[in-house]
XYZ file of C-alpha atoms in Angstrom:
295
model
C 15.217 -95.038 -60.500
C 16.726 -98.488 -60.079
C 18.993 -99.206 -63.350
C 17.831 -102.266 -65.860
C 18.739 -105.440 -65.331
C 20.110 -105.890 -68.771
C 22.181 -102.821 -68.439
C 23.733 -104.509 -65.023
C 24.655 -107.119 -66.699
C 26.589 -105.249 -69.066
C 28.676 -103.481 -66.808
C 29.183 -106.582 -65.040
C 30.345 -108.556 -67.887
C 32.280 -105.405 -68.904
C 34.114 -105.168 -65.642
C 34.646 -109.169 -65.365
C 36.325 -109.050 -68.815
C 38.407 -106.235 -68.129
C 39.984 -107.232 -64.400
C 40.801 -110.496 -66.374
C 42.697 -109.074 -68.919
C 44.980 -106.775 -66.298
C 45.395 -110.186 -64.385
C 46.491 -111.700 -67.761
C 48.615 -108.467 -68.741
C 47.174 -109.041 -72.129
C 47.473 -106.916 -74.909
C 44.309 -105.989 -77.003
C 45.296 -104.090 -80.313
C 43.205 -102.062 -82.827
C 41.431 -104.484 -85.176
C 42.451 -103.997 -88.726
C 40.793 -102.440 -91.547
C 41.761 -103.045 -94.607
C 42.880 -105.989 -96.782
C 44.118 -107.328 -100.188
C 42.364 -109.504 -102.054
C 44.905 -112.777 -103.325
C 45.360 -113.602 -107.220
C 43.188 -115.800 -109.272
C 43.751 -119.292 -107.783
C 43.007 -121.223 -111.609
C 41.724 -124.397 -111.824
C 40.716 -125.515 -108.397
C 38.628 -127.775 -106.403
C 36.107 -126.254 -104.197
C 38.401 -127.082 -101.206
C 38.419 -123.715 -98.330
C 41.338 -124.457 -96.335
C 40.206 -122.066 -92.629
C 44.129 -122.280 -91.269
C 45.414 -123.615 -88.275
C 44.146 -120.761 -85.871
C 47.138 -120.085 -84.469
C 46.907 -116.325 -82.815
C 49.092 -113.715 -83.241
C 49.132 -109.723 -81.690
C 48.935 -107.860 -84.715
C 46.587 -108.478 -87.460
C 47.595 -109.794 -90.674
C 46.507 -109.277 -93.915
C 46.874 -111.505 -97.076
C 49.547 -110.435 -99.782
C 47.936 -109.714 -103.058
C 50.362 -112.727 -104.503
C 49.201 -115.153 -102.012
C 47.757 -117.882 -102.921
C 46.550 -119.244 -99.185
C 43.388 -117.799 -97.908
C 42.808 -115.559 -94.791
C 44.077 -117.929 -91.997
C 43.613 -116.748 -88.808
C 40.159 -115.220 -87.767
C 41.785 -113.986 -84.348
C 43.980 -111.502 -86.014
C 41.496 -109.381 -85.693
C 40.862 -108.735 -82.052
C 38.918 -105.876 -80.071
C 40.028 -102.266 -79.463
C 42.176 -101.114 -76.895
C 39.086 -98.746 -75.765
C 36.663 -102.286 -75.490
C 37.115 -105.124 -73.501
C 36.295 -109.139 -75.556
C 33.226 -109.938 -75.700
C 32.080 -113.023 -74.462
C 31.120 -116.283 -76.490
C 30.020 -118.374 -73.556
C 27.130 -117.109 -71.723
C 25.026 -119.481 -68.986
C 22.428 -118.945 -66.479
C 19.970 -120.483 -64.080
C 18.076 -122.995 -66.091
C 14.879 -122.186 -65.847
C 11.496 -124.231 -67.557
C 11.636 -124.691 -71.295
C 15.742 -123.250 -70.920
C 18.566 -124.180 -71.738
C 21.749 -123.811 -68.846
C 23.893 -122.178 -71.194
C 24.697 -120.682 -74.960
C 27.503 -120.504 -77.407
C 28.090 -117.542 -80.143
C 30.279 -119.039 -82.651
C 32.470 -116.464 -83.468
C 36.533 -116.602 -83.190
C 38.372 -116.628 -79.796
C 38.840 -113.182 -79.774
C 35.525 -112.168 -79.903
C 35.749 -109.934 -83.141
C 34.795 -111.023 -86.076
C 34.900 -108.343 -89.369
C 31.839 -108.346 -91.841
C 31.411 -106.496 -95.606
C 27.300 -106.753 -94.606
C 25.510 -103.605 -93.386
C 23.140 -106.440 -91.748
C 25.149 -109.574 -90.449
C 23.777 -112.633 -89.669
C 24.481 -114.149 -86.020
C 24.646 -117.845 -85.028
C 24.237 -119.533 -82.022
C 24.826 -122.924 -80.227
C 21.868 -124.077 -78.037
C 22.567 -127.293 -75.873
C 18.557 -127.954 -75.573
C 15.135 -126.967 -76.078
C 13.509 -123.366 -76.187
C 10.238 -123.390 -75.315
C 8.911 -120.180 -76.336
C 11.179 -117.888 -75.134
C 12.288 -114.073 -75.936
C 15.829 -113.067 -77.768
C 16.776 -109.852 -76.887
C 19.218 -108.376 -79.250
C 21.468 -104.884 -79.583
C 24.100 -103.694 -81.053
C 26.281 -100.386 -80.108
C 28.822 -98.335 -81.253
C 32.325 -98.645 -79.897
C 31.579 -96.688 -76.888
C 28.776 -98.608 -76.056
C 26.010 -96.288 -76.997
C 22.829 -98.647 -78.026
C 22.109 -98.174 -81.943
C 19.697 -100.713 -82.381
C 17.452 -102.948 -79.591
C 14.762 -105.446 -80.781
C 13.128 -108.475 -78.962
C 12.091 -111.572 -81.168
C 10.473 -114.853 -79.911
C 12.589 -118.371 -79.863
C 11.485 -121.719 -80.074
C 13.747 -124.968 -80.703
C 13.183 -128.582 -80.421
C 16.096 -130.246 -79.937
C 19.663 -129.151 -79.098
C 21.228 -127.101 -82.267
C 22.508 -123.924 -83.910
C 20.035 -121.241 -84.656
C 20.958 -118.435 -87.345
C 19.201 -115.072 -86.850
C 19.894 -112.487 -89.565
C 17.608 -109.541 -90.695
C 14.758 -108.656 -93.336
C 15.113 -105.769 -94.960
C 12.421 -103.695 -93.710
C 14.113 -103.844 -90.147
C 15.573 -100.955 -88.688
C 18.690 -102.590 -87.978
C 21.291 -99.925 -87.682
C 23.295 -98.924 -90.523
C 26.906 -100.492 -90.344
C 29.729 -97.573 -91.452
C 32.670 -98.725 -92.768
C 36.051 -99.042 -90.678
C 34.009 -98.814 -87.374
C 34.105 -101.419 -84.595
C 30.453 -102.093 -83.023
C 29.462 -104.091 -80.099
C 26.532 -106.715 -79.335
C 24.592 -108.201 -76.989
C 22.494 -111.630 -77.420
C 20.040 -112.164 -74.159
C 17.583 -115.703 -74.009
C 15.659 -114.643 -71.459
C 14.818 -117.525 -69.184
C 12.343 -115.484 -67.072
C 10.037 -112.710 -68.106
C 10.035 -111.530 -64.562
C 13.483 -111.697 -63.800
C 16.619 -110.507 -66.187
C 18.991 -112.193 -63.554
C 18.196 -115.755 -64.827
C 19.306 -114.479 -69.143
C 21.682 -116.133 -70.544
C 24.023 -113.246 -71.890
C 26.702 -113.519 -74.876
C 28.094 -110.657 -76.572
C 30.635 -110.112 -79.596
C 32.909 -107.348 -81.553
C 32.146 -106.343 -85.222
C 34.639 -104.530 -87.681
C 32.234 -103.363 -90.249
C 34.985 -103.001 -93.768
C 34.121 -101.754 -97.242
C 35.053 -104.366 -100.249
C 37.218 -102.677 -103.190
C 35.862 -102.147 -106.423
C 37.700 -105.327 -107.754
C 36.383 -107.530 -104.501
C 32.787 -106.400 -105.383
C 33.395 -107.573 -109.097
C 34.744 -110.484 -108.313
C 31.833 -111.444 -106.080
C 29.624 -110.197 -109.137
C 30.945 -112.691 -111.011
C 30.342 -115.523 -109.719
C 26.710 -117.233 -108.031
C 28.527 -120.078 -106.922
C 27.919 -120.051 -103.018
C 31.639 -122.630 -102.695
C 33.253 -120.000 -105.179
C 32.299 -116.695 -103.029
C 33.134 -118.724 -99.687
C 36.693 -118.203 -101.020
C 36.629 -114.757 -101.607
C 34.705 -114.259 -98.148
C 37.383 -116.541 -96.223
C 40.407 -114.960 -98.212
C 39.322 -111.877 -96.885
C 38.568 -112.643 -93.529
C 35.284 -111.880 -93.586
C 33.985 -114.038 -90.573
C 30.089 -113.166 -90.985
C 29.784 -113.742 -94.556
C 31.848 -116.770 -94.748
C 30.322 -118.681 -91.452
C 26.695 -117.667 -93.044
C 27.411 -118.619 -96.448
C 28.872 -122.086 -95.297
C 25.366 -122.581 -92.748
C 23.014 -122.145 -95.696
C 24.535 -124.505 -97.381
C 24.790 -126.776 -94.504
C 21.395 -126.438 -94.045
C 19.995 -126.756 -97.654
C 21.963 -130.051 -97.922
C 22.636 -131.705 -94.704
C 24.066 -135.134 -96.135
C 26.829 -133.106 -98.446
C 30.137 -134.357 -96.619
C 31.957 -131.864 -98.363
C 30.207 -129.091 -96.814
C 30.219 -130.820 -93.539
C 33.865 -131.050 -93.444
C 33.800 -127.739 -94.455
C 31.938 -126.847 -91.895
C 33.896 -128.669 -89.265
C 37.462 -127.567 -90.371
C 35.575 -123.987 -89.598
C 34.563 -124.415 -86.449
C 37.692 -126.031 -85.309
C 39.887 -122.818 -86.802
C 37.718 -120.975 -83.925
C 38.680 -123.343 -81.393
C 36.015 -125.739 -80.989
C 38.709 -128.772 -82.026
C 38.124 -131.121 -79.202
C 41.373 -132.822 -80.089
C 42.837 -129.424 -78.991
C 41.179 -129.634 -75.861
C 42.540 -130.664 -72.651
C 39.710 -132.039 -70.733
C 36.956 -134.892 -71.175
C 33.962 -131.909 -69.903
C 36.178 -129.590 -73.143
C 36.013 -132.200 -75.801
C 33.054 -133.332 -75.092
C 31.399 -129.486 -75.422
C 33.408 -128.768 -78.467
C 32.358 -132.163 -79.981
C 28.652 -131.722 -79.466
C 28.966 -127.712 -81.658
C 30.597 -129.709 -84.018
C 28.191 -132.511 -84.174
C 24.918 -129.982 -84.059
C 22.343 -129.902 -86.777
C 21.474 -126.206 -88.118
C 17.932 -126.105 -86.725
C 16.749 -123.065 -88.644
C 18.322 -119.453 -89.603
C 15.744 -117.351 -88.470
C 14.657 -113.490 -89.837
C 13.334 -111.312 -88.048
C-alpha cells in the first residue's frame, strides 16, 4: 500500500534538514529544561526588552539576581536525536492559495511553552479561500499524538493564531519532553504534493511553585508578558503579546512591542542582506493579526 503523501513529506523534509546540517557540521544540543525566575524588578514601566538574538550553542538560563529578561529565544534549540524544523514552508500556488507560509517561531525552530495546549501563529502572504489546515503534533521520535483537520479562510494577507478549546483532544503536553509538529494548508484536496508544509520543536517545562504565584498575582496581560519572556517561554509570551495586538490595534506600545519581538526571531529587515529579505521580513512585521482562531 502506497505510503501518504503527508507522511512523504515528512521524511523528505526530515532528510533535507538533516543532509544540511552534516554539510554545515552544525551542532544541535539538548534543549534545556529548567530555569530561574529573576527578582522583583520594582517600580517599572511596562517596557519588555526581547534581546538582541544573538545565538549561542548551549542554552542559557537567567540568574535568579538578574534583572534582564530571557534574551535569546534560540538558546533553546532541537535535540541531537531531531533534526530543525522548518519555519518557511511554500508550494505550488494553487486557486484561492497562497505560494508560501511563515511559522513565527525563533530561528532554531524550538520554542519552550508552560501550556499543556499552545497556541500556534502563522504568516500568510494572501488570501485563503476555504481551504483545510492539517495539524499534528508527535513525540520526540516522531510518533503522531494528536492529528486534526480544521477549515481556513482569510481575506487579505496576515497572521492567523490557532490555539485549542478545551474540549479538544489535543494531546497532553508532559513536562521536560521535546514534541514535534507539523502545520499543512492544503492547496489541493486531491493532491498532498501542492501543501504548503511548516513544522516546529516544543519543550513542554513545568513553572515552580513561586512562578505559578507570581503569575497568580497579577491579571495584567503587560505584567505576565514579563514573567513569560523572563522565562523564555516563547508560546505564552508571542500569544499573550497577539491578543493584545489584536484587541487594540492602534496601541503603539504594543506594536513596538510586537515588532522588537519579531525582530529578536530574525525577521529585522535591517539585519537582512537582500532587497527580496527585507522586503519579506518587513511585510511579517507590517501584518495585521487577522483572527486567532479555536478549534
Amino acid at each position: 500500500m502506497a505510503m501518504p503523501m503527508f507522511f512523504l513529506h515528512r521524511a523528505t523534509l526530515g532528510l533535507t534538514l538533516l543532509l544540511q546540517i552534516v554539510v554545515a557540521n552544525s551542532l544541535i544540543v539538548t534543549a534545556a529544561h529548567s530555569a530561574s525566575l529573576p527578582q522583583n524588578r520594582g517600580n517599572e514601566d511596562n517596557r519588555v526588552d526581547f534581546g538582541n538574538g544573538e545565538r549561542v550553542q548551549q542554552p542559557e538560563q537567567p540568574s535568579p539576581s538578574s534583572d534582564s529578561p530571557f534574551t535569546n529565544w534560540n538558546a533553546f534549540t532541537p535535540p541531537q536525536r531531531g533534526v530543525p524544523g522548518r519555519r518557511e514552508g511554500g508550494g505550488t500556488r494553487g486557486i484561492g492559495c497562497p505560494s508560501s507560509m511563515t511559522a513565527l517561531i525563533p530561528e532554531s525552530t524550538m520554542g519552550r511553552t508552560a501550556s499543556g495546549q499552545p497556541a500556534f501563529f502563522l504568516y500568510i502572504p494572501g488570501t485563503v479561500d476555504q481551504k483545510t489546515l492539517e495539524f499534528e503534533i508527535a513525540d520526540e521520535g516522531d510518533k503522531t499524538l494528536y492529528k486534526t483537520t480544521f477549515p481556513l479562510s482569510t481575506d487579505r494577507p496576515g497572521i492567523v493564531g490557532i490555539q485549542w478549546s478545551e474540549n479538544s483532544k489535543f494531546a497532553t503536553l508532559q513536562n521536560n519532553k521535546n514534541y514535534r509538529w507539523y502545520i499543512a494548508l492544503k492547496c489541493n484536496s486531491s493532491d498532498s504534493s501542492n501543501d504548503i508544509l511548516v513544522s516546529g520543536w516544543i519543550n513542554s517545562v513545568a513553572l515552580s511553585p513561586n512562578q505559578k504565584l507570581q503569575l497568580g498575582q497579577t491579571t495584567d496581560p503587560l505584567e505576565r508578558l514579563k514573567i513569560y519572556a523572563k522565562q523564555g517561554l516563547w508560546y505564552e509570551t508571542l500569544s499573550t503579546l497577539a491578543t493584545l495586538k489584536l484587541k487594540d490595534s492602534e496601541n503603539l506600545s504594543i506594536e513596538n512591542k510586537w515588532n522588537d519581538l519579531l525582530k529578536s526571531i530574525g525577521f529585522d529587515p535591517a539585519q537582512k542582506q537582500t532587497q527580496i529579505e527585507r522586503e519579506k521580513a518587513q511585510s511579517i512585521l507590517d501584518a495585521p493579526i487577522l483572527k486567532i482562531q479555536t478549534n
